[in-house]
Short mmCIF file of C-alpha atoms and ligand atoms in Angstrom, two decimals:
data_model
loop_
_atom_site.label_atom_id
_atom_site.label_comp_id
_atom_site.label_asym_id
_atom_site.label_seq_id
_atom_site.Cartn_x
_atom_site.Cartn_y
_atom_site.Cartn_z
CA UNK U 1 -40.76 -65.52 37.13
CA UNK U 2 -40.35 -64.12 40.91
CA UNK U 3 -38.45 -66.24 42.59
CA UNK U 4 -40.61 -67.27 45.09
CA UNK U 5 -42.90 -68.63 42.35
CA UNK U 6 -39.70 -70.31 40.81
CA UNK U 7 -39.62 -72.30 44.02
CA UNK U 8 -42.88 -72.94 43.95
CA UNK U 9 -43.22 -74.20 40.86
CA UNK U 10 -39.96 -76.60 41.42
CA UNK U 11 -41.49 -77.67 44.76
CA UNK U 12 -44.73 -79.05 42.88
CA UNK U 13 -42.07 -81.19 40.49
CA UNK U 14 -39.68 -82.13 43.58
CA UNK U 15 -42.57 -83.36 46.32
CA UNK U 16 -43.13 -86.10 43.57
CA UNK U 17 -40.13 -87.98 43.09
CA UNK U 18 -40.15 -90.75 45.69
CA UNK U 19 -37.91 -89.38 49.33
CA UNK U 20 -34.98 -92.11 48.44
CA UNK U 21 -34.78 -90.61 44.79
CA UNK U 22 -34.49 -86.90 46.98
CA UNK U 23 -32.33 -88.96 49.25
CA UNK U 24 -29.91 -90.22 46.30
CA UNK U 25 -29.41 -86.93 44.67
CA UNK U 26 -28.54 -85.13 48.55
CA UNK U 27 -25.92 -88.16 48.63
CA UNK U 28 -24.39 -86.52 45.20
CA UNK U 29 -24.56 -83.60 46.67
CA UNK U 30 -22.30 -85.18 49.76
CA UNK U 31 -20.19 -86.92 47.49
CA UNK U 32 -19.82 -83.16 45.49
CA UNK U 33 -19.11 -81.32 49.18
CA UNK U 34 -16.36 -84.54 49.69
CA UNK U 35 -14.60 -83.66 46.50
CA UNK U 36 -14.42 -79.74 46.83
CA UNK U 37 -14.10 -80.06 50.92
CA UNK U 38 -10.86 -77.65 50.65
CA UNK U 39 -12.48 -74.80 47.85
CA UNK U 40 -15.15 -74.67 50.44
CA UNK U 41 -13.57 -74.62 53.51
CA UNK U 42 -11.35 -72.13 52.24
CA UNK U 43 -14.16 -69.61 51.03
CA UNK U 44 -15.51 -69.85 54.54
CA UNK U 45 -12.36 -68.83 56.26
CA UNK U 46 -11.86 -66.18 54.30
CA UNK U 47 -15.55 -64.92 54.41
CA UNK U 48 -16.29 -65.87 58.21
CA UNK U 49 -12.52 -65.91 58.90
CA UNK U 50 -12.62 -68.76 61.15
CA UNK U 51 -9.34 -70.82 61.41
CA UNK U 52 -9.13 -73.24 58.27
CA UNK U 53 -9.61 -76.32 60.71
CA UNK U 54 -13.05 -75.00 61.61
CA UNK U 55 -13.91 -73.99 58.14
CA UNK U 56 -12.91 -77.71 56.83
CA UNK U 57 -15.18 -78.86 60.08
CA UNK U 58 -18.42 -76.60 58.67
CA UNK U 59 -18.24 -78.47 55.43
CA UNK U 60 -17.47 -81.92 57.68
CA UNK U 61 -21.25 -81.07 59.20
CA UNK U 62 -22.89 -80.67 55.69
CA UNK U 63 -21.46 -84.10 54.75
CA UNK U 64 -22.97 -85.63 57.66
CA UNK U 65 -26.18 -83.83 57.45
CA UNK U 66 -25.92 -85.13 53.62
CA UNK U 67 -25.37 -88.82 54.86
CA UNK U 68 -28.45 -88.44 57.61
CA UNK U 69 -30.36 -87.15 55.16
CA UNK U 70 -30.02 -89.93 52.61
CA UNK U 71 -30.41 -92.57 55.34
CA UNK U 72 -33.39 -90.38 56.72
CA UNK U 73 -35.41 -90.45 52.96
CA UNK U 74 -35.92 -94.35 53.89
CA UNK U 75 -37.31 -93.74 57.42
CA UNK U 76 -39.99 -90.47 57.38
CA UNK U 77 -41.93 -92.80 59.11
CA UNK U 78 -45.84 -92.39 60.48
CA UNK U 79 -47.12 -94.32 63.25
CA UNK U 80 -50.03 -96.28 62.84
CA UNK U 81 -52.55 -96.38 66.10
CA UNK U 82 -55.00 -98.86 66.56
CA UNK U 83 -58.53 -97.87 65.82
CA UNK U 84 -61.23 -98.31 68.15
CA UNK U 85 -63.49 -99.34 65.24
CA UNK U 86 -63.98 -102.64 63.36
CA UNK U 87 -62.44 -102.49 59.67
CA UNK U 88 -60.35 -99.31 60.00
CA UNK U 89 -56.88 -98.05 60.44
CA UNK U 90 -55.67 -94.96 61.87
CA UNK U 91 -52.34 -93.70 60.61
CA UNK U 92 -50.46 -90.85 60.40
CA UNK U 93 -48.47 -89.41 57.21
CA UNK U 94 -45.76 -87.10 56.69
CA UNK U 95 -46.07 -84.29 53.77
CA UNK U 96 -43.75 -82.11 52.70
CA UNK U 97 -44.41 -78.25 53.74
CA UNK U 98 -43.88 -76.52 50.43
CA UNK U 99 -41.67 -73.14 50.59
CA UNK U 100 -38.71 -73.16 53.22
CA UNK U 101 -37.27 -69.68 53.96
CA UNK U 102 -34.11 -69.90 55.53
CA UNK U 103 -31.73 -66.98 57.00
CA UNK U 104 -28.41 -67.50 58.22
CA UNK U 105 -25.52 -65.61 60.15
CA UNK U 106 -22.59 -64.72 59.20
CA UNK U 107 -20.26 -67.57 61.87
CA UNK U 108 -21.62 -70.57 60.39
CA UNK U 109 -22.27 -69.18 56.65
CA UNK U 110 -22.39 -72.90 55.26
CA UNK U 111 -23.00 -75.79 57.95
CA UNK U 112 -26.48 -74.14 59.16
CA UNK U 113 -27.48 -74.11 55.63
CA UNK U 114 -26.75 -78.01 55.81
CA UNK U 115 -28.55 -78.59 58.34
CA UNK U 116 -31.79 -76.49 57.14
CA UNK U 117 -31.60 -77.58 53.37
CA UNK U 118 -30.45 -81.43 53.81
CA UNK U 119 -33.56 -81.81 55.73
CA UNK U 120 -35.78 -79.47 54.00
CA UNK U 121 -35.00 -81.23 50.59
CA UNK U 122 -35.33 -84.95 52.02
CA UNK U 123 -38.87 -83.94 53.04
CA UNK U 124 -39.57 -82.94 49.70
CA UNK U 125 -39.67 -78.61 49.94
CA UNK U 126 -37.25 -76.16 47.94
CA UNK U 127 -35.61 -73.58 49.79
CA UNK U 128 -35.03 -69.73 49.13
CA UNK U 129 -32.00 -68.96 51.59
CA UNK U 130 -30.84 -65.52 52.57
CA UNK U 131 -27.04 -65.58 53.75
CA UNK U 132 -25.89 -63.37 55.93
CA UNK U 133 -23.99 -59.92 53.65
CA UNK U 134 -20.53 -61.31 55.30
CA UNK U 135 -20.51 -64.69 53.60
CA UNK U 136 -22.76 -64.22 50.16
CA UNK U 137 -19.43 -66.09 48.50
CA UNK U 138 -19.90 -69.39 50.42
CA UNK U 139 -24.08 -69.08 49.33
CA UNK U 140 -22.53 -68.90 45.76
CA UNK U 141 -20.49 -71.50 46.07
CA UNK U 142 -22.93 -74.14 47.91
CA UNK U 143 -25.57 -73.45 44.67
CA UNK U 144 -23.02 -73.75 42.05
CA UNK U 145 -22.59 -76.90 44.35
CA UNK U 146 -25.75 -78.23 44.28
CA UNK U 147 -26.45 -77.18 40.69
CA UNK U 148 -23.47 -79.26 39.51
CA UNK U 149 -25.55 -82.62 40.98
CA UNK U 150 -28.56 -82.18 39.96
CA UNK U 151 -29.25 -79.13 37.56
CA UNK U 152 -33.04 -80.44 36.53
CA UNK U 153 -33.34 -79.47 40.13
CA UNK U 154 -31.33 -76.45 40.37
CA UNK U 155 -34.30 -74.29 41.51
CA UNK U 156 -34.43 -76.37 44.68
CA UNK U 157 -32.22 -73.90 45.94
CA UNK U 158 -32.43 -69.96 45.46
CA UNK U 159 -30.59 -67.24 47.11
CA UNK U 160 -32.26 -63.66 48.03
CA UNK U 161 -28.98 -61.51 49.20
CA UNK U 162 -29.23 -58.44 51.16
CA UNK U 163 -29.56 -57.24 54.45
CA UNK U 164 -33.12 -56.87 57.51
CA UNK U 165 -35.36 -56.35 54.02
CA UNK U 166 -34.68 -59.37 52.60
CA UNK U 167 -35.64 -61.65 55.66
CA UNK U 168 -38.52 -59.50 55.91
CA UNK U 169 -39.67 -59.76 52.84
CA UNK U 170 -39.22 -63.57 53.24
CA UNK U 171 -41.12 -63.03 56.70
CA UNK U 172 -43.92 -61.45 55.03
CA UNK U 173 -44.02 -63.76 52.20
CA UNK U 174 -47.54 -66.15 52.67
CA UNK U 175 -45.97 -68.23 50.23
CA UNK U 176 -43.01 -69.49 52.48
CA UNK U 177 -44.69 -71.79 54.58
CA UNK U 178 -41.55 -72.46 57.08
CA UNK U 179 -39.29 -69.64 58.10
CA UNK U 180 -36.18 -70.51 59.22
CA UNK U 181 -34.13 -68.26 60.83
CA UNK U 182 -30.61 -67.97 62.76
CA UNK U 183 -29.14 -64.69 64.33
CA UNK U 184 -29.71 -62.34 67.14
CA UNK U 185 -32.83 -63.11 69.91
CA UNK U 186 -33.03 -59.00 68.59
CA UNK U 187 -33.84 -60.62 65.18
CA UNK U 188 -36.00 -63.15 66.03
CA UNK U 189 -38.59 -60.85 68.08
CA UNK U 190 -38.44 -58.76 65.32
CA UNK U 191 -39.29 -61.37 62.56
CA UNK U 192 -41.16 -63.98 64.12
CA UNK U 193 -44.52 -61.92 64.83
CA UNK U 194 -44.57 -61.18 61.21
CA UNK U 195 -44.36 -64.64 60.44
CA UNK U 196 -46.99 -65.46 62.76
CA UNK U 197 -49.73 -62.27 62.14
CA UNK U 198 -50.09 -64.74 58.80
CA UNK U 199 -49.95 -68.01 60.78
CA UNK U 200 -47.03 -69.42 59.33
CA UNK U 201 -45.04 -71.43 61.03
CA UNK U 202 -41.42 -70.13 62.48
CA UNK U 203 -37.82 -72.23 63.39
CA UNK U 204 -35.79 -70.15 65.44
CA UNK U 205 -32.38 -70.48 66.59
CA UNK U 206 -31.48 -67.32 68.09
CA UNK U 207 -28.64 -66.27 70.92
CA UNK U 208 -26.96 -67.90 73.61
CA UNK U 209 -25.47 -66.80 76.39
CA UNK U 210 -23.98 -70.15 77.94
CA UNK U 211 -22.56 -71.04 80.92
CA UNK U 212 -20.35 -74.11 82.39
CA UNK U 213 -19.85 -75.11 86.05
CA UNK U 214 -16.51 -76.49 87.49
CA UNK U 215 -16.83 -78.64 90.43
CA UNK U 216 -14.48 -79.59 92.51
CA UNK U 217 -13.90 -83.04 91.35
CA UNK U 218 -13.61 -82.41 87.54
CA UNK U 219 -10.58 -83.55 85.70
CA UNK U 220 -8.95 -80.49 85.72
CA UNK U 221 -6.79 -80.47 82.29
CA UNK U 222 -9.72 -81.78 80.67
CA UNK U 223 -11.96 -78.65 82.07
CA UNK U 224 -9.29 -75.88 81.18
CA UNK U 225 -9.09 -77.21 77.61
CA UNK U 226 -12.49 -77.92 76.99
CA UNK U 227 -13.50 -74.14 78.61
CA UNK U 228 -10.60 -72.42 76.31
CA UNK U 229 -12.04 -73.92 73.20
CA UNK U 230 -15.82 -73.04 73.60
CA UNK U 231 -14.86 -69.80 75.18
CA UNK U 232 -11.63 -68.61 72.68
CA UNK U 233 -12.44 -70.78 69.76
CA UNK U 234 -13.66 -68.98 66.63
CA UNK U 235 -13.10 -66.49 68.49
CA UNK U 236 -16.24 -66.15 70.48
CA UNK U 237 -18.34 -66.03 67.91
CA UNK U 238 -20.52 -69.01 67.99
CA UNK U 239 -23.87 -68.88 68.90
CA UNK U 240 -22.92 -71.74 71.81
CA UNK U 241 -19.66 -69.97 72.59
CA UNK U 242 -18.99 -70.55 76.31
CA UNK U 243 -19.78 -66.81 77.91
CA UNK U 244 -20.43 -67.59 81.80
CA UNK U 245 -18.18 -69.72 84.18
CA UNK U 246 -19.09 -70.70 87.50
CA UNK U 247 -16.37 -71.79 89.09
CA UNK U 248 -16.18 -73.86 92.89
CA UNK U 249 -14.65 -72.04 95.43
CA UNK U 250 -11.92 -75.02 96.53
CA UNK U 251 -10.19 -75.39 93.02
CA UNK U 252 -11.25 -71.34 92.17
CA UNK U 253 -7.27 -70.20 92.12
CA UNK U 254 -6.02 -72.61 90.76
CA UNK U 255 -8.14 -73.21 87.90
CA UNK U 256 -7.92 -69.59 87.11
CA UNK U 257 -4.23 -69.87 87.47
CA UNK U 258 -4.53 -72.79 84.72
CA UNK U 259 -6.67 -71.13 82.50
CA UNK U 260 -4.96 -67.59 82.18
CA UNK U 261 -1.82 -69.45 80.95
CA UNK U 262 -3.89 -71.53 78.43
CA UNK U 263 -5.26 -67.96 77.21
CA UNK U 264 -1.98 -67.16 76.83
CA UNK U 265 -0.40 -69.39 75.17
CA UNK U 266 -3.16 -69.24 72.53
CA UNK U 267 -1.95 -68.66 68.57
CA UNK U 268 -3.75 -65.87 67.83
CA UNK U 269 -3.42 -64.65 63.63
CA UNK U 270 -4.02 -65.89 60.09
CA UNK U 271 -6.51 -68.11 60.00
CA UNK U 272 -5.14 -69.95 57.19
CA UNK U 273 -1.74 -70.80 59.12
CA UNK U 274 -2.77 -74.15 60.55
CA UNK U 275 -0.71 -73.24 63.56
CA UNK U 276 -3.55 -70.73 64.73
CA UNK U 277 -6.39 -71.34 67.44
CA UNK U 278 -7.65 -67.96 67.43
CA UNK U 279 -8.53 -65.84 63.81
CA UNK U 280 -9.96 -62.43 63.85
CA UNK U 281 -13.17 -60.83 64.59
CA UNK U 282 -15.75 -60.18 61.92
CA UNK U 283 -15.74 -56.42 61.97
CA UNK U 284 -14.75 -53.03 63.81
CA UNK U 285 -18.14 -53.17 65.20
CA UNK U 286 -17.61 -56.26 66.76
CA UNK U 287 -14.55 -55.31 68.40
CA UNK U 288 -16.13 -52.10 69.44
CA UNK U 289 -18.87 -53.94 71.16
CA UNK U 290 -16.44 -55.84 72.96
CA UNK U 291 -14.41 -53.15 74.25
CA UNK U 292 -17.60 -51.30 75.68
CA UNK U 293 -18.72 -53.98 77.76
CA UNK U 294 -14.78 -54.49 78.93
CA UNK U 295 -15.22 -50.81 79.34
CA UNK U 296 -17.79 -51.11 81.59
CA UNK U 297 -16.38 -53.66 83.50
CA UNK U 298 -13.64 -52.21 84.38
CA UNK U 299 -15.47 -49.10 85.75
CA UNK U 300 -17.58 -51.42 88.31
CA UNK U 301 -13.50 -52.45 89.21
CA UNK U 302 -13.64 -55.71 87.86
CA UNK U 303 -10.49 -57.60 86.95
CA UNK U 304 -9.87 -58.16 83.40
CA UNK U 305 -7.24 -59.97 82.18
CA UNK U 306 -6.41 -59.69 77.83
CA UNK U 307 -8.85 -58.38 75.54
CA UNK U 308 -5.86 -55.77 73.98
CA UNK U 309 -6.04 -55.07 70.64
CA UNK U 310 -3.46 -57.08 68.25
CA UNK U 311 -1.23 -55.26 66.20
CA UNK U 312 -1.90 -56.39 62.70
CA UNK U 313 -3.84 -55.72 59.92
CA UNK U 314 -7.22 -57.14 60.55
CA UNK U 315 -9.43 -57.02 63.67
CA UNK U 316 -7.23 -59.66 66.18
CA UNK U 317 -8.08 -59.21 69.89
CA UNK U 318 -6.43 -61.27 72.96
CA UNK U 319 -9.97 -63.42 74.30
CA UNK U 320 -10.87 -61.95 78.00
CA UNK U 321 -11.46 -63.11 81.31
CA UNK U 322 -13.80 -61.23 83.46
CA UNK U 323 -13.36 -62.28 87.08
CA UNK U 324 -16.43 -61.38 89.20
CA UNK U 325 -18.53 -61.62 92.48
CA UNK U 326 -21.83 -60.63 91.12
CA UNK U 327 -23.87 -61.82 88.13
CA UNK U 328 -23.32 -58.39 86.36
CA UNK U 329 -25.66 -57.06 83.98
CA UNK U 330 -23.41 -57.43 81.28
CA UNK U 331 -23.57 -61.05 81.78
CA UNK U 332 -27.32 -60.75 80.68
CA UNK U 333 -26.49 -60.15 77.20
CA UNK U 334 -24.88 -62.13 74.69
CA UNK U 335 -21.81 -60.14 72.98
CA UNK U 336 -20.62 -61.68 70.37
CA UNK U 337 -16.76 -61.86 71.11
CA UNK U 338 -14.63 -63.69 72.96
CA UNK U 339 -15.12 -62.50 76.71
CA UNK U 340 -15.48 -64.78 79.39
CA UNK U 341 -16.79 -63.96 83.08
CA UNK U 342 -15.79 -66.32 85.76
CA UNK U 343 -17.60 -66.14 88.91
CA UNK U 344 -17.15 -68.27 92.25
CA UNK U 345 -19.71 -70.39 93.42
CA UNK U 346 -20.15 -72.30 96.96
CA UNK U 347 -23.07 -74.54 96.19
CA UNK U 348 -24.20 -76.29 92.98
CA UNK U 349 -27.45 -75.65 92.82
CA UNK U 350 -27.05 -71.80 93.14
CA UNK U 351 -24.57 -72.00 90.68
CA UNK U 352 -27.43 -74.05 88.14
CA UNK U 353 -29.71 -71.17 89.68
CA UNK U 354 -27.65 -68.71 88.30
CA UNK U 355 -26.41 -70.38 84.89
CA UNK U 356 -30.38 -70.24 84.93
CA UNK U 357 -31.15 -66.89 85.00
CA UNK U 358 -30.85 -65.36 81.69
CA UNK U 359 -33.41 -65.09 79.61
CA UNK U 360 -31.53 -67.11 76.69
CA UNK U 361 -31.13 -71.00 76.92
CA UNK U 362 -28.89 -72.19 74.19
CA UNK U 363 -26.16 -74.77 75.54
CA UNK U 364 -24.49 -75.51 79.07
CA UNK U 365 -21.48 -77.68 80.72
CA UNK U 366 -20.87 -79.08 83.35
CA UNK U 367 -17.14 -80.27 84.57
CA UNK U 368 -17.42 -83.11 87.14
CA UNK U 369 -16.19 -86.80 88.13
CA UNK U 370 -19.30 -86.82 90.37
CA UNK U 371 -22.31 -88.64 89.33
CA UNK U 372 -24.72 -87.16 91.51
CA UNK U 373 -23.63 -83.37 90.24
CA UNK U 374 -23.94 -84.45 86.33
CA UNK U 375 -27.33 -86.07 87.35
CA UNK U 376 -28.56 -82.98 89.29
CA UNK U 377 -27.89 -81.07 86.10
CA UNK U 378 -29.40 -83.42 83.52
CA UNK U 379 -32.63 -83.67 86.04
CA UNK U 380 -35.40 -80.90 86.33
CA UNK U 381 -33.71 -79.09 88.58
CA UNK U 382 -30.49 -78.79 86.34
CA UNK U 383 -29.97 -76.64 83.31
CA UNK U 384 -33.03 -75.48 81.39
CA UNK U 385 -31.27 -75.31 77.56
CA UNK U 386 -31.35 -77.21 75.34
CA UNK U 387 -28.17 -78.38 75.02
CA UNK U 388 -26.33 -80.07 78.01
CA UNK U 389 -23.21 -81.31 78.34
CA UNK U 390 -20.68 -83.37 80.88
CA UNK U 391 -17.22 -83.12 80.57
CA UNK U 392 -17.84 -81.01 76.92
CA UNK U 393 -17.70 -77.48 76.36
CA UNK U 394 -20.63 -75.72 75.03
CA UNK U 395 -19.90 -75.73 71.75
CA UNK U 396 -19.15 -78.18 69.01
CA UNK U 397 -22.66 -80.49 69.17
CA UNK U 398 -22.79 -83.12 66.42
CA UNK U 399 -25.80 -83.44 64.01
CA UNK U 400 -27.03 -86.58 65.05
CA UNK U 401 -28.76 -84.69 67.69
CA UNK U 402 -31.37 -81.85 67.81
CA UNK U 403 -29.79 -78.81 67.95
CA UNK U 404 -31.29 -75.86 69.56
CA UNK U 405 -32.44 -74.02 72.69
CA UNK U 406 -35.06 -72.86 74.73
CA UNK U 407 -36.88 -69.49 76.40
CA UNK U 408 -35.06 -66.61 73.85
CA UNK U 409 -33.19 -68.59 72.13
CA UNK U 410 -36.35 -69.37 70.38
CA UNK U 411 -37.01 -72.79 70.86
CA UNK U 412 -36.70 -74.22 67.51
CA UNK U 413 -34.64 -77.53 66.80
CA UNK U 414 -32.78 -78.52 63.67
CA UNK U 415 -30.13 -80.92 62.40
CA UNK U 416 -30.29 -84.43 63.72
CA UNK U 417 -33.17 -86.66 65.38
CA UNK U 418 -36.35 -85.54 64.51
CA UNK U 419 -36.09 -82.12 64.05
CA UNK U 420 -36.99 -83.24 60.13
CA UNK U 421 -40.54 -83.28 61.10
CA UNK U 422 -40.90 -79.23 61.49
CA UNK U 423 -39.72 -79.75 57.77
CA UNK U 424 -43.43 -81.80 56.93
CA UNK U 425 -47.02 -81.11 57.57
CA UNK U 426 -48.89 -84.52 59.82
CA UNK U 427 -51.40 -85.95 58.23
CA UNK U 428 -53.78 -87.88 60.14
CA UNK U 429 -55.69 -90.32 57.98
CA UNK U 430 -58.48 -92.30 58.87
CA UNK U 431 -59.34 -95.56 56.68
CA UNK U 432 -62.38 -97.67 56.68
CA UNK U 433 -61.73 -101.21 54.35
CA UNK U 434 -65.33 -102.76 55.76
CA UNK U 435 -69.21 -102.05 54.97
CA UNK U 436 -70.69 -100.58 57.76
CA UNK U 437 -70.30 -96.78 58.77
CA UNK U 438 -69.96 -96.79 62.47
CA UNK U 439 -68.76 -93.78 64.19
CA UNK U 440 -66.06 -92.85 66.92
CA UNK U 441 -66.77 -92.20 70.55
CA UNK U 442 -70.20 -94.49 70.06
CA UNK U 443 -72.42 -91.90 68.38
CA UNK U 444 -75.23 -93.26 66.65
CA UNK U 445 -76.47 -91.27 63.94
CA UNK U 446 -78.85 -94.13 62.24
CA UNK U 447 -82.81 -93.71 61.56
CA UNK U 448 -85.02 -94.47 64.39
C1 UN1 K 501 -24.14 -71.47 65.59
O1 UN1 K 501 -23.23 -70.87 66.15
O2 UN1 K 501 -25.15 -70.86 65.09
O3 UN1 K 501 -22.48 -76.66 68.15
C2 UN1 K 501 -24.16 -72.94 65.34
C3 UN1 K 501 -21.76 -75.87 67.52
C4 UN1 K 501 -21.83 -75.89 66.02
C5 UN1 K 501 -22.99 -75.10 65.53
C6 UN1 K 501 -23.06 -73.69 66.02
N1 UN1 K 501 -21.94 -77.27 65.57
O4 UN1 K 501 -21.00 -75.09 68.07
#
C-alpha cells in the first residue's frame, strides 16, 4: 500500500475512537517523550546542533503540546445558536479533516512536529510528515516514539524523507486535505498555489524578520539580555530570531556599549558542553550567506562589529551587530544567521513604522516601563505580527498561545488556543425535534 493510502486507511479506524480515547493515548505518548527527554534532546543537538539546553526545551514543548492536547480531546467544543424557529436547534460540530501533510525545517526538527501532530491526532487525522534532510534522525526517533505507545496505531504517523519533491508531491497530493508547512516565505509561495489550484486547504508558517524597540525607559539589563538571547541564541536560526533593533536615541550609546560586551562575553562551541550559549551554524552555506550580506554591509561603510569565523572544526561564527542610519535593503530579507542591525530612532511611532515595513510579520518586542508605549504597540497602530511582546524577546513563545504570523509569513496559526480548529472541518447542523416544516427567513412554500 502507498503510503498515503496507509494513512488513509488508519484515519478511517482513528476518527472513530472517541477524542479522550485519542487524548489518552497522546498522554502515553507525553509520558514516553518524559521518559526518553535526554535520547531526544540529544539527537536534536546533534542533528540541528542547537545547545543541549534548547534541544531538552524542544522536547519540553512536545510534552506540553502532549498535555494540551489530552486536556483539549475533552473540550473540541461547538457552539450552539439559538434558532429562530419553533422546535429546532442550530449547532455547530467539529470533524476531523482526514490527511494532514506536514513539512518541517531543519531548527526546530521535533517541537513543530508537536505542535502539528498533537493537535492533528486529538482532532482525529493521521499525519504523513516530511522532516527537513538535516534532522531525518529526530523524525526516526519521534515514530519509533510514538509506535512504542500505541503500535495498533502506528500508521498515525508516516514519514516521506527527501528534499523540494517530497513536499511537492505532498502539495500535489488531493488526498492530503491540510498541508502544513514551515520554512522559507521562498517555500511557501512556491507550495501553497499548488495546494490551492486543488482547493485544499494550506497552514503556513513561513519567515520572520523581527524587530524590537528600546525606549528610553526600559529596564536596561533586562533589554540587553532579553535582545542577546533572541538575537544570538541558537544561533540566529529561529524563525522568530530577533533581526532588527530600533534603538532610542537618549540611551543609543550606552545600550550599544552594554550589548557589545554581552556579545562578547558569549560561550560560543560544543553544543553539548552545558557551559555554551552559542552552537554552530547548520552548514557552509549558511555561513556563506551570512558573510555576503556582512559583505555588503561593509561596502555601504557600515560598522560591523563580530561575525569572524571561529577556529574549530565545525561552522562557529561570532553573532554580528550591524549599526546603521538607514533601513538597508538587507534588512528586508530574513538571513538565517545570527546578524543583528541596530538602528536609532527619535520617535516611537516611526520606529513601529519602520519595524512595519517588511513584508514578513512573524514576532516583535518592545522594551519599555511606559504604559502608554506598550499600549501604542499592542493597539492598531502598533506592530502588525502576530506575535507581540513587552519586556520579552522575540523568540521563545509558549504553546498555550497561537503561534504564528501575518502578511509573508503566511498567516497560519498553530500550537495553543484554537489553532486546533484548522485541524477539523465545521459542521453546521440544523435539527428540527417538532411536526411542522416551517422555513427560515419567513418563506412560505405551502399550497395556496
Ligand atoms: C521556529 O523557529 O520555526 O517561539 C519556531 C519560539 C519557538 C518556536 C520557533 N517556541 O522561538
Amino acid at each position: 500500500m502507498s503510503v498515503i493510502d496507509k494513512s488513509v486507511s488508519i484515519q478511517a479506524k482513528w476518527r472513530v475512537l472517541p477524542a479522550p480515547v485519542r487524548g489518552e493515548l497522546i498522554r502515553q505518548f507525553g509520558e514516553a517523550l518524559r521518559s526518553r527527554k535526554d535520547e531526544v534532546a540529544k539527537q536534536v543537538t546533534l542533528e540541528a546542533k542547537k545547545i543541549i539546553s534548547e534541544g531538552e526545551g524542544e522536547v519540553q514543548e512536545i510534552i506540553d503540546m502532549c498535555d494540551f492536547a489530552t486536556g483539549l480531546s475533552r473540550q473540541l467544543y461547538g457552539l450552539t445558536m439559538p434558532s429562530e424557529r419553533p422546535d429546532h436547534r442550530l449547532q455547530e460540530i467539529w470533524q476531523p479533516l482526514g490527511v494532514v501533510g506536514c513539512v518541517t525545517a531543519f531548527n526546530f526538527p521535533v517541537a513543530v512536529f508537536g505542535w502539528n501532530f498533537c493537535l492533528a491526532a486529538v482532532c482525529g487525522n493521521s499525519i504523513i510528515w516530511k522532516p527537513s534532510p538535516h534532522t531525518e534522525g529526530c523524525a526516526k526517533l519521534m515514530k519509533e516514539i510514538w509506535d512504542s505507545v500505541a503500535p495498533e496505531f502506528s500508521d498515525l504517523v508516516l514519514i516521506e524523507y527527501g528534499g523540494n519533491d517530497a513536499a511537492v508531491s505532498l502539495a500535489k497530493n488531493e488526498k492530503i486535505a491540510l498541508f502544513s508547512a514551515t520554512g522559507s516565505c521562498e517555500m511557501g509561495k512556491a507550495l501553497a498555489p499548488i495546494v490551492a489550484q486543488r482547493l485544499g486547504r494550506n497552514l503556513l508558517e513561513l519567515g520572520g524578520n523581527n524587530a524590537g524597540i528600546i525606549c528610553p525607559s526600559a529596564d536596561m539589563k533586562l533589554a540587553v539580555k532579553g535582545v542577546t538571547f533572541s538575537a544570538a541564541g541558537t544561533t540566529g536560526q529561529r524563525c522568530t530570531s530577533l533581526r532588527r533593533l530600533f534603538v532610542h536615541e537618549d540611551i543609543y550609546d550606552n545600550f550599544l556599549t552594554d550589548l557589545k560586551s554581552s556579545f562578547d562575553s558569549l560561550v560560543i562551541g560544543d553544543p553539548f558542553d552545558r557551559k555554551t550559549q552559542v552552537g554552530p551554524l547548520i552548514s557552509e552555506n549558511s555561513f556563506e550567506q551570512m558573510q555576503a550580506k556582512l559583505e555588503a554591509c561593509k561596502q555601504k561603510s557600515l560598522s560591523v562589529y563580530g561575525g569572524e569565523r571561529i577556529d574549530r572544526e565545525g561552522v562557529f561564527v561570532k553573532p554580528a551587530i550591524v549599526e546603521t542610519n538607514d533601513h538597508i535593503e538587507e534588512m528586508n530579507e530574513e538571513t538565517f544567521a545570527p546578524i543583528l542591525y541596530v538602528m536609532k530612532y527619535t520617535n516611537l511611532k516611526d520606529a513601529i513604522a519602520l519595524q512595519n515595513s517588511v513584508k514578513q510579520g512573524l514576532s516583535s518586542c518592545i522594551f519599555t516601563n511606559d504604559f502608554r508605549e506598550s499600549e501604542l504597540f499592542l493597539s492598531s497602530e502598533g506592530s502588525d505580527c502576530g506575535i507581540a511582546n513587552v519586556n520579552i524577546g522575540t523568540s521563545g513563545a509558549e504553546i498555550g498561545g497561537a503561534f504564528g504570523g501575518e502578511k509573508d509569513t503566511g498567516g497560519g496559526r498553530e500550537s495553543g488556543s484554537d489553532s486546533w480548529k484548522a485541524y477539523m472541518r465545521r459542521v453546521t447542523a440544523t435539527v428540527n425535534f417538532g411536526s411542522e416544516l416551517p422555513l427560515a427567513q419567513g418563506v412560505e412554500f405551502d399550497e395556496k
